[in-house]
Structure formats: structure tokens, C-alpha cells
PDB file of C-alpha atoms and ligand atoms in Angstrom:
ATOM      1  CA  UNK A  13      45.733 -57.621 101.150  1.00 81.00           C
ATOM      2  CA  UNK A  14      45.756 -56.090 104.304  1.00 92.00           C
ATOM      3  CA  UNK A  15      49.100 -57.142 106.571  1.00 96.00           C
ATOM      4  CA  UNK A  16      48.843 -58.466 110.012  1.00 97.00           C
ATOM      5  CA  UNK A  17      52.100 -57.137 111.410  1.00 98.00           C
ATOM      6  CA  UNK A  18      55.289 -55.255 110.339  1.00 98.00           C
ATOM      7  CA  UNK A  19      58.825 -54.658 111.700  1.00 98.00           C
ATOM      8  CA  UNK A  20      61.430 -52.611 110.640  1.00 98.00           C
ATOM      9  CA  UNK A  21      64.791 -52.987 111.710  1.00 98.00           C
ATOM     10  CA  UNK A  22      68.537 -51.287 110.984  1.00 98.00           C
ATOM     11  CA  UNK A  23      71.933 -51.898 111.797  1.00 98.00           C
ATOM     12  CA  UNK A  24      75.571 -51.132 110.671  1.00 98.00           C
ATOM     13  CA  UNK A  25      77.423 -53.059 107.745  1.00 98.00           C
ATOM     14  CA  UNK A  26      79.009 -54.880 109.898  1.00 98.00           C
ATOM     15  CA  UNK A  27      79.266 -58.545 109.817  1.00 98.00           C
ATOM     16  CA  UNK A  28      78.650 -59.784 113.079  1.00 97.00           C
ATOM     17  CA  UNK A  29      74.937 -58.776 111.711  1.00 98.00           C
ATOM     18  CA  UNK A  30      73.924 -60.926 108.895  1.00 98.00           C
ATOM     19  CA  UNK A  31      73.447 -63.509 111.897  1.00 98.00           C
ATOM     20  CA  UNK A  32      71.359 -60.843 113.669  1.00 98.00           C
ATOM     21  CA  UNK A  33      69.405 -60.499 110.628  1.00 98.00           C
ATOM     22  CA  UNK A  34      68.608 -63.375 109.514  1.00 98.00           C
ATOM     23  CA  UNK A  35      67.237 -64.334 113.077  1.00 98.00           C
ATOM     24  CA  UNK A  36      65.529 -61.397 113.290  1.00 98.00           C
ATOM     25  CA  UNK A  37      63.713 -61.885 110.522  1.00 98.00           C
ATOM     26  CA  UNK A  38      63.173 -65.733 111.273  1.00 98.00           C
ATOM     27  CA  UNK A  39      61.280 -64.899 114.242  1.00 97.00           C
ATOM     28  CA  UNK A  40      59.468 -62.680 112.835  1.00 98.00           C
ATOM     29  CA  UNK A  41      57.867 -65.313 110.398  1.00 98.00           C
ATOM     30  CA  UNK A  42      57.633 -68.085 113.252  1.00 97.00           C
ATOM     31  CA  UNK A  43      53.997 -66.304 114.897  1.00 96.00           C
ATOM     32  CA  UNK A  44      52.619 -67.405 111.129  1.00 96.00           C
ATOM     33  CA  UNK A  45      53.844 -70.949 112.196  1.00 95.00           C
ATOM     34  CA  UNK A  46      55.411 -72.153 108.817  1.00 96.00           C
ATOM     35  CA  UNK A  47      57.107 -75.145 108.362  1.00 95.00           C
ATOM     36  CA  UNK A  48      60.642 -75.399 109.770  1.00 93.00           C
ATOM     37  CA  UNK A  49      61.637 -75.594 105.985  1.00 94.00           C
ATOM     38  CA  UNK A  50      60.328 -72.397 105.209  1.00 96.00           C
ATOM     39  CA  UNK A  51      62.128 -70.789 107.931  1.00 96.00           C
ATOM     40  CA  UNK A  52      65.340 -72.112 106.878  1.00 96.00           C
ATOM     41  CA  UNK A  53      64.552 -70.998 103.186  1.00 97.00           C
ATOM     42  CA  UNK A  54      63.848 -67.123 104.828  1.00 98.00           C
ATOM     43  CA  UNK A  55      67.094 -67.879 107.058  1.00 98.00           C
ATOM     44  CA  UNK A  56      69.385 -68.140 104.021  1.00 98.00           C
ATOM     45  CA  UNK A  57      67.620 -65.558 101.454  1.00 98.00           C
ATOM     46  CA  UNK A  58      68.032 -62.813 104.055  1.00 98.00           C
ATOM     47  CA  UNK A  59      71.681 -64.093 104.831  1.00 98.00           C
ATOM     48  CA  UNK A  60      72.486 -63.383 101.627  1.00 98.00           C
ATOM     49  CA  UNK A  61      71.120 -59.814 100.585  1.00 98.00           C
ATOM     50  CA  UNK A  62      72.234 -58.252 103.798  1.00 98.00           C
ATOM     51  CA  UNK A  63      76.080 -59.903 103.240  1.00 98.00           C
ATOM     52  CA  UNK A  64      75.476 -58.276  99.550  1.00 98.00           C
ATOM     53  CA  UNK A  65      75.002 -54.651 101.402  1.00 98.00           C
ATOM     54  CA  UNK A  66      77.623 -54.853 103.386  1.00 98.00           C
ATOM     55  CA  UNK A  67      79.985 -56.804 101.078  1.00 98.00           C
ATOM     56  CA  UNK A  68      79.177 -55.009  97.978  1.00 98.00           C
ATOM     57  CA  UNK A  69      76.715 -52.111  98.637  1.00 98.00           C
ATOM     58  CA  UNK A  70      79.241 -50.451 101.020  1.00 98.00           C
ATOM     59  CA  UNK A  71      82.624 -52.634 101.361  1.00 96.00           C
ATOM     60  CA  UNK A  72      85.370 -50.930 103.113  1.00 93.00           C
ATOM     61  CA  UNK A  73      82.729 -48.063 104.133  1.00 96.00           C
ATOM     62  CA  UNK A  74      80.649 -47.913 107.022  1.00 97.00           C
ATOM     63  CA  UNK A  75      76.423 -47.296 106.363  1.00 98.00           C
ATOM     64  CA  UNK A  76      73.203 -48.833 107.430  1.00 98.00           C
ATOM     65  CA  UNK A  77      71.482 -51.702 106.291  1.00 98.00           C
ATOM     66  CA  UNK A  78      67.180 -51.632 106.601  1.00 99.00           C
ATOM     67  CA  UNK A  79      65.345 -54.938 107.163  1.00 98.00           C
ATOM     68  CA  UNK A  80      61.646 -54.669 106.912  1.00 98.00           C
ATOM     69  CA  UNK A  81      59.456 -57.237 107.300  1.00 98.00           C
ATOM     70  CA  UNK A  82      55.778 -57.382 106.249  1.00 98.00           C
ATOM     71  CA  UNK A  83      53.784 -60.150 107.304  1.00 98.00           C
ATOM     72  CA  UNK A  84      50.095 -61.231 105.255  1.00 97.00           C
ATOM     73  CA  UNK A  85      47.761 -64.122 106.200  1.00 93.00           C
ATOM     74  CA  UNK A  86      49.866 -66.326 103.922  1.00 93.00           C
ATOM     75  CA  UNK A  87      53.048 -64.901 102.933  1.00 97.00           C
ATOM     76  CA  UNK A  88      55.923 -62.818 104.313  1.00 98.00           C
ATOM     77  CA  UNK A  89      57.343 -59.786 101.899  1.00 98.00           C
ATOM     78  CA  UNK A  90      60.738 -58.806 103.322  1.00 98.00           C
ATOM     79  CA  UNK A  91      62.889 -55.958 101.939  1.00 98.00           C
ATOM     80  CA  UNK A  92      67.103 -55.370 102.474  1.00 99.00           C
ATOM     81  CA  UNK A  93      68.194 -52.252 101.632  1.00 98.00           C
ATOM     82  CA  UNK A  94      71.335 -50.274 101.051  1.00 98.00           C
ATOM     83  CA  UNK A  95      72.116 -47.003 100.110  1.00 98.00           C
ATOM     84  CA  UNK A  96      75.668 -48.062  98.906  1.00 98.00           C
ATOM     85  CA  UNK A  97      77.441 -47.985  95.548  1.00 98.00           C
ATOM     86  CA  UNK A  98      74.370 -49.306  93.702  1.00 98.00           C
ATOM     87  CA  UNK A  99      74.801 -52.428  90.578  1.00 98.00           C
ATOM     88  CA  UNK A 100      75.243 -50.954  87.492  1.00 97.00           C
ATOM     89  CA  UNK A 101      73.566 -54.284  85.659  1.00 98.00           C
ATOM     90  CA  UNK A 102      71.082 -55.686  87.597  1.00 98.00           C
ATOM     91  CA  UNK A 103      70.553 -58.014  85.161  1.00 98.00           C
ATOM     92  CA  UNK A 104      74.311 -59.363  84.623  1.00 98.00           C
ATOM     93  CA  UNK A 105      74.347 -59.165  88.937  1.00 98.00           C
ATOM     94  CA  UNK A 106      71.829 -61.705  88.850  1.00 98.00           C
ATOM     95  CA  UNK A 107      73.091 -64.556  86.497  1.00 97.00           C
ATOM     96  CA  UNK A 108      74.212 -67.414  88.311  1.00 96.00           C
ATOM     97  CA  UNK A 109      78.164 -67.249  89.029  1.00 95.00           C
ATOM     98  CA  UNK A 110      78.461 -63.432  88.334  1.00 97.00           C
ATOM     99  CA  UNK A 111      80.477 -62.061  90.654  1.00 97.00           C
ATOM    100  CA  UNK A 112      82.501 -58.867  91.087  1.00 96.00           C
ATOM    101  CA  UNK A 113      84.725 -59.712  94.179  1.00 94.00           C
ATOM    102  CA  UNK A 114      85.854 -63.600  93.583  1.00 89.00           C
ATOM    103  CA  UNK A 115      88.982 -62.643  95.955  1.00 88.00           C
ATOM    104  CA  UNK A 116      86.749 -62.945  98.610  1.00 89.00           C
ATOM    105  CA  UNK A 117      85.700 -66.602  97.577  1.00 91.00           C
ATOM    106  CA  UNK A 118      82.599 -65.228  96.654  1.00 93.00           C
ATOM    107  CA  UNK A 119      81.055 -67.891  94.083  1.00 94.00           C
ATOM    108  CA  UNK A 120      78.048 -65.506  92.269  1.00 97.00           C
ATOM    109  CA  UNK A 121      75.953 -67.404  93.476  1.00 97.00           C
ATOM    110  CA  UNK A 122      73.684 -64.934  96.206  1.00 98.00           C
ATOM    111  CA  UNK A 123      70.357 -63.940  93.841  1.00 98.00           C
ATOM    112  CA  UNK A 124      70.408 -67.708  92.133  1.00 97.00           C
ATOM    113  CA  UNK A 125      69.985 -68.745  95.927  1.00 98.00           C
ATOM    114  CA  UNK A 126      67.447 -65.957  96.989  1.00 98.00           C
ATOM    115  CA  UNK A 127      65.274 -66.802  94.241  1.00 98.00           C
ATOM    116  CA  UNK A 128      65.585 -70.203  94.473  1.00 97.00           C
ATOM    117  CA  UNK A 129      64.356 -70.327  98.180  1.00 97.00           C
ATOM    118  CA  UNK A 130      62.138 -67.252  97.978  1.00 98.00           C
ATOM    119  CA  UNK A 131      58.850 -67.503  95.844  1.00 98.00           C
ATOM    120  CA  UNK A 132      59.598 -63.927  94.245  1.00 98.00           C
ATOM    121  CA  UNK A 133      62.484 -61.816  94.188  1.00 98.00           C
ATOM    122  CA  UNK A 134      62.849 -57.922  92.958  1.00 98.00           C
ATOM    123  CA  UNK A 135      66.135 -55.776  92.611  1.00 98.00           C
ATOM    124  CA  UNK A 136      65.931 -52.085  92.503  1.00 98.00           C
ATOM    125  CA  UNK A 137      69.269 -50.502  92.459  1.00 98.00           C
ATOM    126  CA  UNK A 138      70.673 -47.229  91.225  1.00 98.00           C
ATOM    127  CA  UNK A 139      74.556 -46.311  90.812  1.00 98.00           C
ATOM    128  CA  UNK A 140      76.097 -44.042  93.973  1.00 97.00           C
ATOM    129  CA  UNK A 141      72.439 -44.449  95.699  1.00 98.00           C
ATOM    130  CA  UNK A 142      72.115 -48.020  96.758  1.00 98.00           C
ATOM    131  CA  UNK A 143      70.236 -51.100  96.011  1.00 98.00           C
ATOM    132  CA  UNK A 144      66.974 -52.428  97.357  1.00 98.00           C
ATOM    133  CA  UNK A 145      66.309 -56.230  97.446  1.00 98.00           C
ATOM    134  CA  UNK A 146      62.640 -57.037  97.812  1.00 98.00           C
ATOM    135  CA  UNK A 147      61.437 -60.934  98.021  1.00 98.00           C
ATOM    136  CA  UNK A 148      58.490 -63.067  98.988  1.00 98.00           C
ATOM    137  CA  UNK A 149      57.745 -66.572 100.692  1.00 98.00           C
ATOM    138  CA  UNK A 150      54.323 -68.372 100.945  1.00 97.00           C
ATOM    139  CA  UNK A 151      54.406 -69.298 104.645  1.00 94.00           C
ATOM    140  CA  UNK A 152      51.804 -72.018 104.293  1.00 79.00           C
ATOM    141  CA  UNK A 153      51.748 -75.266 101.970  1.00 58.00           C
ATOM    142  CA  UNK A 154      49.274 -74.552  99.287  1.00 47.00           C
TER     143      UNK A 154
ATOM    144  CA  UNK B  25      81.685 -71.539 115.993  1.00 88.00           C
ATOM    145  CA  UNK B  26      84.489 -73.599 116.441  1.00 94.00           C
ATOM    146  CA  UNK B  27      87.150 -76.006 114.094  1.00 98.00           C
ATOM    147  CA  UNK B  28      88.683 -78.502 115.189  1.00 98.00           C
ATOM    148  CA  UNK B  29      91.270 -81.074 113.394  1.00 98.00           C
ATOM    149  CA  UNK B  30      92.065 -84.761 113.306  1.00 97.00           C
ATOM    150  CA  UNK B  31      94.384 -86.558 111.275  1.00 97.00           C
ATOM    151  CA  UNK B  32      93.710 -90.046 109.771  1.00 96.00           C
ATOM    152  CA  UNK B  33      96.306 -90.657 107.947  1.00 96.00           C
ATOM    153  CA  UNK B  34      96.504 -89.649 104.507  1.00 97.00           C
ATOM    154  CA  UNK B  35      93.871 -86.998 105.443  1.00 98.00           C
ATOM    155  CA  UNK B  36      93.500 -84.149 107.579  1.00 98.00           C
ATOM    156  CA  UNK B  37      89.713 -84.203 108.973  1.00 98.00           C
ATOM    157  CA  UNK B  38      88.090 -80.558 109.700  1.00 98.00           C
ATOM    158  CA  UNK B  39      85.133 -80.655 112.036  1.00 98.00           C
ATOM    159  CA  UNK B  40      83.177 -77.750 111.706  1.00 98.00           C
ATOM    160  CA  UNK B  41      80.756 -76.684 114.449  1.00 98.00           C
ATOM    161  CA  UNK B  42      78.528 -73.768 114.440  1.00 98.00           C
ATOM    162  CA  UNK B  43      77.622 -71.282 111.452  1.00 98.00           C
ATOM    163  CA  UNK B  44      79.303 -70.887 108.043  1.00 98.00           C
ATOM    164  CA  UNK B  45      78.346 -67.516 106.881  1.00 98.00           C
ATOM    165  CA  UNK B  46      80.322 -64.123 105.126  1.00 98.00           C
ATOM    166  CA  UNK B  47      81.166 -63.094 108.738  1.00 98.00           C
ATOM    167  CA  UNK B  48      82.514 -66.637 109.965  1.00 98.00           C
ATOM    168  CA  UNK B  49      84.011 -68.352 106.897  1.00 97.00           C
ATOM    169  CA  UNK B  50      87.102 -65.973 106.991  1.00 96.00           C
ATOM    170  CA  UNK B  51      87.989 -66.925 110.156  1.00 97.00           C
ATOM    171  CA  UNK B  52      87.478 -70.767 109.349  1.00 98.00           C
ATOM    172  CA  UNK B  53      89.594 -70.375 106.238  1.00 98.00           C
ATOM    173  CA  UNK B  54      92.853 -69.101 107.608  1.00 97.00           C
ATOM    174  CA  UNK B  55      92.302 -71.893 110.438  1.00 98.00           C
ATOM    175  CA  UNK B  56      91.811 -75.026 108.127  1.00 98.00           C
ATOM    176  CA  UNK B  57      94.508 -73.467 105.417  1.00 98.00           C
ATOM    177  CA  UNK B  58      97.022 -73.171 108.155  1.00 97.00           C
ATOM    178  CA  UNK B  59      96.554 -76.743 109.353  1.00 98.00           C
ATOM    179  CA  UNK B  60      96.659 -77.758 106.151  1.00 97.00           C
ATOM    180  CA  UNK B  61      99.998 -76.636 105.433  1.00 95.00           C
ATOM    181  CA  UNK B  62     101.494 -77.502 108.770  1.00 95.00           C
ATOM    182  CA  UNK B  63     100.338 -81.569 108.591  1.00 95.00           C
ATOM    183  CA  UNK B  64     101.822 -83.694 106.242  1.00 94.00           C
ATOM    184  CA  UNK B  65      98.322 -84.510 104.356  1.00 97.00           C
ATOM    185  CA  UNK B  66      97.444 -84.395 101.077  1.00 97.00           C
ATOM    186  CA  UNK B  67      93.985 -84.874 101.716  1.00 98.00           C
ATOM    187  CA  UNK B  68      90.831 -83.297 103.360  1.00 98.00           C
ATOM    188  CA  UNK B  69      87.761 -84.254 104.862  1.00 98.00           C
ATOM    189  CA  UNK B  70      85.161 -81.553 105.751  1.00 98.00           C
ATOM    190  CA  UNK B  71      82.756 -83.041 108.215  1.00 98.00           C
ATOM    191  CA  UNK B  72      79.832 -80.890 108.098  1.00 98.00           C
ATOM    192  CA  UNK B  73      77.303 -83.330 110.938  1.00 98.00           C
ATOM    193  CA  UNK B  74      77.477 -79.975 113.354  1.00 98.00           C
ATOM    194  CA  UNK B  75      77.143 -76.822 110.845  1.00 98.00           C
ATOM    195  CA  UNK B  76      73.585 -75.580 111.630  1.00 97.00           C
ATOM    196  CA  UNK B  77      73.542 -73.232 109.031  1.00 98.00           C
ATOM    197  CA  UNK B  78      75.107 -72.347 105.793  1.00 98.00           C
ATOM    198  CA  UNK B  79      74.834 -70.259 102.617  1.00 98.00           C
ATOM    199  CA  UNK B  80      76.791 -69.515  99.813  1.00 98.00           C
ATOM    200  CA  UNK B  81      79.648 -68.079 101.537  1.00 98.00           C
ATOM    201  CA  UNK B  82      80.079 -71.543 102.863  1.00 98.00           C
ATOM    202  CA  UNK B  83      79.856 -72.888  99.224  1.00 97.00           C
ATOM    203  CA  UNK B  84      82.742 -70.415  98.427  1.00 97.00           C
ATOM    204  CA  UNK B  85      84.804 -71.677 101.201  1.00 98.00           C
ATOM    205  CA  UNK B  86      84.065 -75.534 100.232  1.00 97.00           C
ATOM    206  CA  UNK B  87      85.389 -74.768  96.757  1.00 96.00           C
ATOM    207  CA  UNK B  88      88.299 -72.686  97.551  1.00 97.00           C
ATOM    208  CA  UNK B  89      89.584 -75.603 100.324  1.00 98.00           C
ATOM    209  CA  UNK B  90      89.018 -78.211  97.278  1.00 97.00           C
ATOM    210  CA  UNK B  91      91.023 -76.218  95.276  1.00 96.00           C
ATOM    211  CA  UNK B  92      94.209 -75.723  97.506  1.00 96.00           C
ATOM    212  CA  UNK B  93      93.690 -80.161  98.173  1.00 97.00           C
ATOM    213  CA  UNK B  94      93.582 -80.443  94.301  1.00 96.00           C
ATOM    214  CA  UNK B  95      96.760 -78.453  94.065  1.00 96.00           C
ATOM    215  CA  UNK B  96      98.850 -81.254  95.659  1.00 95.00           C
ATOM    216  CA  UNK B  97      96.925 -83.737  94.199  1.00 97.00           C
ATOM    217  CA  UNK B  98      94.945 -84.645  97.111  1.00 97.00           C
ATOM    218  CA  UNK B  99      91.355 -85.357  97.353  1.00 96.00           C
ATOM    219  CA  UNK B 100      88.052 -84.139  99.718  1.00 97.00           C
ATOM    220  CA  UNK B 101      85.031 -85.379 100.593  1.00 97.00           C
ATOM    221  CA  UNK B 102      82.210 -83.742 102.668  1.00 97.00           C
ATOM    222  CA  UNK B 103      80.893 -85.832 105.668  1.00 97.00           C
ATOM    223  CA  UNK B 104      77.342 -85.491 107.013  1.00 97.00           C
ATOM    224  CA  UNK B 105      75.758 -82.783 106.049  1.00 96.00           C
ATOM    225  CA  UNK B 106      72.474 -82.242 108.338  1.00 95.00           C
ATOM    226  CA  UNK B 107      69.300 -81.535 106.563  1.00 91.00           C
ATOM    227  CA  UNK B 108      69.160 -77.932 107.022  1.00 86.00           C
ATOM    228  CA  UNK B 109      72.107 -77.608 104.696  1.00 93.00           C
ATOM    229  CA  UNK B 110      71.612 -80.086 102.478  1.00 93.00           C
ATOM    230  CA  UNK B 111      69.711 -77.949  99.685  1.00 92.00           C
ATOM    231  CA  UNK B 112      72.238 -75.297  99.538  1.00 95.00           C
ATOM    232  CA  UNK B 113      74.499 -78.139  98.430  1.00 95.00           C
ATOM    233  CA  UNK B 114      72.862 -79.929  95.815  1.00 93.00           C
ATOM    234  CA  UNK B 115      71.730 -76.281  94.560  1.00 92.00           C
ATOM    235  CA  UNK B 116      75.432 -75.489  94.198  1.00 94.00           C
ATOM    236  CA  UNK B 117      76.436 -78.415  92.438  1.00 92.00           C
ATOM    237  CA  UNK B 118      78.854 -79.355  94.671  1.00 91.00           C
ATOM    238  CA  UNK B 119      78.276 -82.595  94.774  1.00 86.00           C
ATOM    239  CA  UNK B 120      78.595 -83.260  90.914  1.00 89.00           C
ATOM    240  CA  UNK B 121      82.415 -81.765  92.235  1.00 91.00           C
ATOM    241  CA  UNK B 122      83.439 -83.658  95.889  1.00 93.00           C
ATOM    242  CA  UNK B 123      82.214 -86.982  97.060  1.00 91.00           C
ATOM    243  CA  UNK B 124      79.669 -86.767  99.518  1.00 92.00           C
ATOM    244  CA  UNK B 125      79.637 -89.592 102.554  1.00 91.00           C
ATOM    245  CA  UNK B 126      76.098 -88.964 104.188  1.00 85.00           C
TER     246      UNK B 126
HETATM  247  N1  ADP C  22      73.698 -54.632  97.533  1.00 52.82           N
HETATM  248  C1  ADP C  22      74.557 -54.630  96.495  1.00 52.82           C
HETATM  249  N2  ADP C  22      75.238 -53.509  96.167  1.00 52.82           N
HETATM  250  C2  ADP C  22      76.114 -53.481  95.128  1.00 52.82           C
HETATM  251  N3  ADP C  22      76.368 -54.559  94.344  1.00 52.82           N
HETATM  252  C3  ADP C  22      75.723 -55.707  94.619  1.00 52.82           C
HETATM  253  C4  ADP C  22      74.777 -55.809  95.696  1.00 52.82           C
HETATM  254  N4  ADP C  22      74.292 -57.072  95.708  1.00 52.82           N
HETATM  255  C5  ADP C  22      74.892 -57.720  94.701  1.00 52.82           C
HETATM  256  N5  ADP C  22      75.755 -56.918  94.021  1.00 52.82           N
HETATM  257  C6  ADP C  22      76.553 -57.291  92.834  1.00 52.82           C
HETATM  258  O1  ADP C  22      76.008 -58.469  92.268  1.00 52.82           O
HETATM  259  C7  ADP C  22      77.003 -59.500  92.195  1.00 52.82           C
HETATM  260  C8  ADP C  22      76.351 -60.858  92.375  1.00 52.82           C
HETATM  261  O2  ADP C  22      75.827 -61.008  93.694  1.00 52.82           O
HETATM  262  P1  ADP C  22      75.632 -62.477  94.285  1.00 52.82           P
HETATM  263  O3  ADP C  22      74.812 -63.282  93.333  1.00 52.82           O
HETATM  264  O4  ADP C  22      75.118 -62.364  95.671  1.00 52.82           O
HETATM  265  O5  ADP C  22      77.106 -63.098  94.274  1.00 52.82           O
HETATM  266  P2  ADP C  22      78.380 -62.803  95.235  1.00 52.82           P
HETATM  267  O6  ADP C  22      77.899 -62.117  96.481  1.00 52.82           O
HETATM  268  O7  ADP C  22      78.920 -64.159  95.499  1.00 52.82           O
HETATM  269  O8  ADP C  22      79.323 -61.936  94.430  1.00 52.82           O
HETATM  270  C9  ADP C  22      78.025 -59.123  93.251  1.00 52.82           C
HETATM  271  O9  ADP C  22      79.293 -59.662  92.981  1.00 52.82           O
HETATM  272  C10 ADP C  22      78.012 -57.598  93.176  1.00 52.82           C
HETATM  273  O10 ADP C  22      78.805 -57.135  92.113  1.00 52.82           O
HETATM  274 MG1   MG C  23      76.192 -62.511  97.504  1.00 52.82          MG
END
């Protein structure tokens, strides 16, 4: 499938930007027109990788965070990466509740929501390099 | 966003206006935890009718105020959640937890 459009954006762990981000990449998906639903869905998944890279990827450090987004006739593929401290189980990250850091209230459950309101959800992540987060939406009702 | 506190008696109610995110919840828990300890309450009220968005950070700082209420023996219910943050909540399972007053 050949994409209609494409943005890249990047920004500092700080944040004050998982608002920015998350709008960012809502506005991006509102030219396809999807449902208000859908953008509230895309709203919350991206909320919650780029608080994961800045959070967990680099904490107390200071690095970048990439948002791309890719936008098809019918879907939107949009990728969060860090190049942080990496997850040394992807698979144990991603089980509902897991979490590393429940002083910070955190309740484990970040992936269970991004795959909940994203159609598809990938996690590529290697110790001491950083972890990429790449998920899909259907922007129309099929 | 903003928080803002009424008391009704038994209960301390915490309006909560704006977005409830990583970056904002820290700043919303030391407010409603401070007010908590200050009014002689042993129970909480979250109204949630003007928080536009929410994820699980805000689920995190729901639990964490429900624990401190339980603590004393208190009680907390959530009060008009819009739409928009409605299916972060039943995903949660929050509402199996605190009573819900739509
Ligand atoms: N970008 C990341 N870099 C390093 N570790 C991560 C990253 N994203 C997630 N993790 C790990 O996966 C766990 C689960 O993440 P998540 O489901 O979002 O829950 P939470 O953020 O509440 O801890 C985190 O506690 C953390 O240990
Ligand atoms: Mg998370």
C-alpha cells in the first residue's frame, strides 16, 4: 500500500510533551476524517508510549523521543521511539499490571491500553539501545 | 488544568478540570492529598464531568486516592465521567472497585 502522507516529529523527554504528542499526532489523522472515537482511541495509545519513553526509556536522563506518523487510505501506522534503557522482557512488559516503577502510581497497565484501542501493536526493544513501539488503527468503520 | 474542592459534609468533593495525564496527575495528587489531610473528611468524591482526557496515569491516580480514603475507612465514588473517558474506565476495572454516579 502506497501512503498518502507522513510526518515525523521529535522532542525532549520531557513531560509537558506527551500532550504535544498526542495532539500532534491527532491532527495528523483528522485530514482522513475518522470518527471522533477513533481519534480519542489514537489520543490515548500515543499518550501512553511516549510517557513510557520518557518515564521508563530514559527516567531521570534527558534524550529524544521520535513520533512518526504514516498515513494509508484506511489506516494510520504510528511509531514512538526511544533510544533509552531498552525492556529486558518484552513479553513480561506487556502483561496487564506489570510494572517496574509502581512508586510512581503507575498501574501496568500502558500496552493492555495501546492494544486495546489500537488494532495492532509491535514492541521492538533492545537493552542500553532503546525501545520502539509501533501500532496501527483502521481510520474508517469497516 | 485546574482542582478545585468542596466539602459536603462527610465528604470532601474534588472537581477536576482539564487533562489527567503522566505530566499533570503529579501535580493533582499532592493538591487533592493535601486537602485531604487538612479537612476533617473521611470521604471523597472525584467528579470527573470536566476531565477531557485521561489515560492510565489517571487510573493510577484514581486508585492511589481510593487507597489513602480506604485507609481511614472512608469511601469514594467517581461522578460524571464524560464519554471520552468512559472506556479507559470500564477497561481498568475500576468500576468493579468505586461506585460510579453517572
Ligand atoms: N519505552 C520503554 N523503555 C523501557 N521500559 C519500558 C518502556 N515502555 C515500557 N517499559 C516497561 O514496561 C513496563 C510496563 O509498561 P506499561 O504497561 O506502560 O505500564 P506502566 O507504564 O504503568 O509501568 C514498565 O513498567 C517498564 O518497565
Ligand atoms: Mg505506561
Amino acid at each position: 500500500m502506497q501512503p498518502i502522507n507522513r510526518m515525523r516529529t521529535e522532542f525532549l523527554s520531557k513531560s509537558a510533551n506527551e500532550s504535544f504528542a498526542r495532539v500532534v499526532a491527532a491532527s495528523f489523522a483528522a485530514q482522513a476524517d475518522p470518527s471522533i472515537e477513533v481519534l480519542a482511541d489514537i489520543r490515548t495509545a500515543v499518550s501512553e508510549a511516549v510517557t513510557n519513553a520518557i518515564i521508563h526509556g530514559y527516567g531521570d536522563e534527558e534524550g529524544t523521543v521520535v513520533l512518526t506518523c504514516v498515513l494509508y487510505p484506511d489506516l494510520i501506522e504510528i511509531t514512538v521511539e526511544d533510544f533509552g534503557k531498552g525492556i529486558e522482557d518484552v513479553e513480561q512488559a506487556r502483561t496487564p499490571l506489570f510494572t517496574t516503577r509502581p512508586d510512581l502510581e503507575r498501574t501496568g497497565m500502558g500496552f493492555t491500553v495501546m492494544e486495546t484501542f489500537m488494532d495492532s501493536l509491535e514492541v521492538e526493544s533492545k537493552v542500553g539501545q532503546g525501545t520502539r513501539i509501533r501500532m496501527t488503527k483502521h481510520l474508517k468503520s469497516r | 488544568m485546574d482542582v478545585r474542592f468542596k466539602r459536603d459534609g462527610n465528604s470532601l468533593v474534588v472537581m477536576i478540570e482539564g487533562e489527567i495525564d503522566h505530566h499533570t496527575a503529579s501535580r493533582i495528587r499532592e493538591r487533592i492529598d493535601s486537602k485531604f489531610l487538612m479537612e476533617p473528611v473521611k470521604n471523597m468524591v472525584l467528579d470527573l464531568s470536566r476531565v477531557t482526557f485521561m489515560d492510565s496515569a489517571g487510573i493510577g491516580l484514581i486508585l492511589g486516592r481510593m487507597n489513602r480514603v480506604k485507609l481511614i475507612g472512608g469511601s469514594m465514588v467517581i461522578r460524571k465521567p464524560r464519554p471520552e473517558i468512559q472506556r479507559i474506565l470500564r477497561m481498568s476495572g475500576i468500576k468493579e472497585l468505586i461506585e460510579l454516579d453517572a
